[in-house]
């Protein structure tokens, strides 16, 4: 579990996230969550996430994260808006779980296609939405 402010800076990490990421708590707090973003992740995934959570909707997707030691790991992450006691949006909460192997293999191939689309300067968010629709 992680929590961020409205700008994506980490404000909280749980013990499991610290173990998975390979960072110490002090190395994570106050840093942008993109610190653990693997360069193989299509940018349109994060564009889709920000569009959803900034409008107050949760977002779920498969994410390849980068550990401090350079290794990577896959998770299914659900990002939800966080509200203060007055009901004002004040940040985001991300909960991760291990991915199912079969779906992960499908997503890996979709993400490769999406990265190729982005490399060709095509808009990836439509492709991402279509890919997710085909999977459900």
mmCIF file of C-alpha atoms in Angstrom:
data_model
loop_
_atom_site.group_PDB
_atom_site.id
_atom_site.type_symbol
_atom_site.label_atom_id
_atom_site.label_comp_id
_atom_site.label_asym_id
_atom_site.label_seq_id
_atom_site.Cartn_x
_atom_site.Cartn_y
_atom_site.Cartn_z
ATOM 1 C CA UNK A 1 0.000 0.000 0.000
ATOM 2 C CA UNK A 2 1.140 3.508 -0.784
ATOM 3 C CA UNK A 3 -0.467 6.892 -0.388
ATOM 4 C CA UNK A 4 0.424 10.009 -2.334
ATOM 5 C CA UNK A 5 -0.509 13.652 -2.334
ATOM 6 C CA UNK A 6 -2.348 15.221 -5.273
ATOM 7 C CA UNK A 7 0.916 15.580 -7.190
ATOM 8 C CA UNK A 8 1.936 11.923 -6.859
ATOM 9 C CA UNK A 9 4.515 12.424 -4.089
ATOM 10 C CA UNK A 10 4.617 9.501 -1.683
ATOM 11 C CA UNK A 11 3.280 10.257 1.798
ATOM 12 C CA UNK A 12 2.919 6.709 3.169
ATOM 13 C CA UNK A 13 4.303 3.233 2.415
ATOM 14 C CA UNK A 14 3.580 -0.008 4.204
ATOM 15 C CA UNK A 15 6.172 -2.622 5.128
ATOM 16 C CA UNK A 16 5.339 -4.931 2.209
ATOM 17 C CA UNK A 17 5.790 -2.136 -0.328
ATOM 18 C CA UNK A 18 9.181 -1.326 1.203
ATOM 19 C CA UNK A 19 10.196 -4.973 0.828
ATOM 20 C CA UNK A 20 8.905 -5.245 -2.749
ATOM 21 C CA UNK A 21 10.536 -2.017 -3.921
ATOM 22 C CA UNK A 22 13.891 -2.560 -2.226
ATOM 23 C CA UNK A 23 13.926 1.017 -0.959
ATOM 24 C CA UNK A 24 14.006 2.196 2.632
ATOM 25 C CA UNK A 25 11.015 4.172 3.883
ATOM 26 C CA UNK A 26 13.124 7.330 4.093
ATOM 27 C CA UNK A 27 14.097 6.952 0.423
ATOM 28 C CA UNK A 28 10.437 6.845 -0.639
ATOM 29 C CA UNK A 29 8.603 9.430 1.465
ATOM 30 C CA UNK A 30 8.394 12.756 -0.364
ATOM 31 C CA UNK A 31 9.574 11.284 -3.669
ATOM 32 C CA UNK A 32 7.422 11.065 -6.800
ATOM 33 C CA UNK A 33 5.727 7.689 -7.187
ATOM 34 C CA UNK A 34 7.246 7.536 -10.663
ATOM 35 C CA UNK A 35 10.496 6.619 -8.889
ATOM 36 C CA UNK A 36 9.460 2.969 -9.231
ATOM 37 C CA UNK A 37 8.018 3.241 -12.748
ATOM 38 C CA UNK A 38 9.639 0.794 -15.127
ATOM 39 C CA UNK A 39 10.594 2.385 -18.464
ATOM 40 C CA UNK A 40 8.807 -0.456 -20.308
ATOM 41 C CA UNK A 41 5.418 0.761 -19.079
ATOM 42 C CA UNK A 42 3.283 2.458 -21.726
ATOM 43 C CA UNK A 43 2.748 6.122 -20.895
ATOM 44 C CA UNK A 44 -0.905 5.856 -21.863
ATOM 45 C CA UNK A 45 -1.536 3.577 -18.857
ATOM 46 C CA UNK A 46 -0.556 6.357 -16.483
ATOM 47 C CA UNK A 47 -2.439 8.923 -18.540
ATOM 48 C CA UNK A 48 -5.542 6.765 -18.171
ATOM 49 C CA UNK A 49 -4.926 6.385 -14.432
ATOM 50 C CA UNK A 50 -4.553 10.128 -13.835
ATOM 51 C CA UNK A 51 -7.636 10.905 -15.923
ATOM 52 C CA UNK A 52 -9.682 8.489 -13.792
ATOM 53 C CA UNK A 53 -8.471 9.362 -10.308
ATOM 54 C CA UNK A 54 -8.460 13.124 -10.865
ATOM 55 C CA UNK A 55 -12.159 12.832 -11.736
ATOM 56 C CA UNK A 56 -12.779 10.850 -8.544
ATOM 57 C CA UNK A 57 -12.920 7.367 -10.064
ATOM 58 C CA UNK A 58 -10.779 4.375 -9.094
ATOM 59 C CA UNK A 59 -8.394 2.859 -11.623
ATOM 60 C CA UNK A 60 -7.075 -0.686 -11.858
ATOM 61 C CA UNK A 61 -4.340 -2.019 -14.082
ATOM 62 C CA UNK A 62 -1.275 -4.182 -14.456
ATOM 63 C CA UNK A 63 1.917 -2.312 -13.672
ATOM 64 C CA UNK A 64 5.556 -3.255 -14.076
ATOM 65 C CA UNK A 65 7.540 -1.630 -11.270
ATOM 66 C CA UNK A 66 11.269 -1.096 -10.973
ATOM 67 C CA UNK A 67 13.069 -2.076 -7.781
ATOM 68 C CA UNK A 68 15.970 -0.088 -6.384
ATOM 69 C CA UNK A 69 18.382 -2.874 -7.416
ATOM 70 C CA UNK A 70 17.205 -2.704 -11.044
ATOM 71 C CA UNK A 71 15.035 -5.833 -10.929
ATOM 72 C CA UNK A 72 11.348 -5.540 -11.743
ATOM 73 C CA UNK A 73 8.071 -6.978 -10.527
ATOM 74 C CA UNK A 74 4.492 -6.990 -11.791
ATOM 75 C CA UNK A 75 1.436 -6.079 -9.742
ATOM 76 C CA UNK A 76 -2.239 -5.433 -10.218
ATOM 77 C CA UNK A 77 -2.746 -2.012 -8.691
ATOM 78 C CA UNK A 78 -5.974 -0.322 -7.700
ATOM 79 C CA UNK A 79 -5.630 3.429 -7.251
ATOM 80 C CA UNK A 80 -8.451 5.242 -5.486
ATOM 81 C CA UNK A 81 -8.956 8.899 -4.621
ATOM 82 C CA UNK A 82 -8.469 9.849 -0.966
ATOM 83 C CA UNK A 83 -10.686 12.485 0.645
ATOM 84 C CA UNK A 84 -10.237 14.480 3.841
ATOM 85 C CA UNK A 85 -12.924 14.866 6.512
ATOM 86 C CA UNK A 86 -14.517 17.734 4.535
ATOM 87 C CA UNK A 87 -14.851 15.575 1.430
ATOM 88 C CA UNK A 88 -12.075 17.361 -0.431
ATOM 89 C CA UNK A 89 -9.787 15.289 -2.627
ATOM 90 C CA UNK A 90 -6.422 15.237 -0.856
ATOM 91 C CA UNK A 91 -4.460 12.386 -2.428
ATOM 92 C CA UNK A 92 -4.528 8.833 -3.700
ATOM 93 C CA UNK A 93 -4.225 5.346 -2.233
ATOM 94 C CA UNK A 94 -2.677 2.492 -4.227
ATOM 95 C CA UNK A 95 -3.216 -1.123 -3.214
ATOM 96 C CA UNK A 96 -1.270 -3.841 -5.002
ATOM 97 C CA UNK A 97 -1.754 -7.571 -5.348
ATOM 98 C CA UNK A 98 0.024 -10.295 -7.318
ATOM 99 C CA UNK A 99 -1.231 -10.691 -10.887
ATOM 100 C CA UNK A 100 -2.794 -13.852 -12.278
ATOM 101 C CA UNK A 101 -0.237 -15.518 -14.550
ATOM 102 C CA UNK A 102 -2.510 -16.059 -17.561
ATOM 103 C CA UNK A 103 -3.814 -12.494 -17.618
ATOM 104 C CA UNK A 104 -0.317 -11.163 -16.960
ATOM 105 C CA UNK A 105 0.967 -12.896 -20.102
ATOM 106 C CA UNK A 106 -1.854 -11.322 -22.104
ATOM 107 C CA UNK A 107 -1.139 -7.880 -20.640
ATOM 108 C CA UNK A 108 2.588 -8.159 -21.349
ATOM 109 C CA UNK A 109 1.895 -8.693 -25.038
ATOM 110 C CA UNK A 110 -0.667 -5.865 -25.066
ATOM 111 C CA UNK A 111 1.818 -3.529 -23.376
ATOM 112 C CA UNK A 112 4.468 -4.383 -25.967
ATOM 113 C CA UNK A 113 1.979 -3.468 -28.688
ATOM 114 C CA UNK A 114 1.113 -0.248 -26.859
ATOM 115 C CA UNK A 115 4.769 0.709 -26.503
ATOM 116 C CA UNK A 116 5.182 0.178 -30.240
ATOM 117 C CA UNK A 117 2.162 2.401 -30.841
ATOM 118 C CA UNK A 118 3.637 5.100 -28.624
ATOM 119 C CA UNK A 119 6.960 4.799 -30.408
ATOM 120 C CA UNK A 120 5.121 5.533 -33.643
ATOM 121 C CA UNK A 121 3.712 8.702 -32.017
ATOM 122 C CA UNK A 122 0.180 7.358 -32.079
ATOM 123 C CA UNK A 123 -2.246 8.089 -29.297
ATOM 124 C CA UNK A 124 -2.068 5.120 -26.947
ATOM 125 C CA UNK A 125 -5.018 5.775 -24.649
ATOM 126 C CA UNK A 126 -7.604 4.671 -27.247
ATOM 127 C CA UNK A 127 -5.550 1.564 -27.945
ATOM 128 C CA UNK A 128 -5.316 0.870 -24.190
ATOM 129 C CA UNK A 129 -9.085 1.171 -23.739
ATOM 130 C CA UNK A 130 -9.743 -1.112 -26.692
ATOM 131 C CA UNK A 131 -7.212 -3.660 -25.392
ATOM 132 C CA UNK A 132 -8.866 -3.711 -21.972
ATOM 133 C CA UNK A 133 -12.324 -4.047 -23.510
ATOM 134 C CA UNK A 134 -11.182 -7.053 -25.554
ATOM 135 C CA UNK A 135 -9.941 -8.722 -22.370
ATOM 136 C CA UNK A 136 -13.238 -8.347 -20.475
#
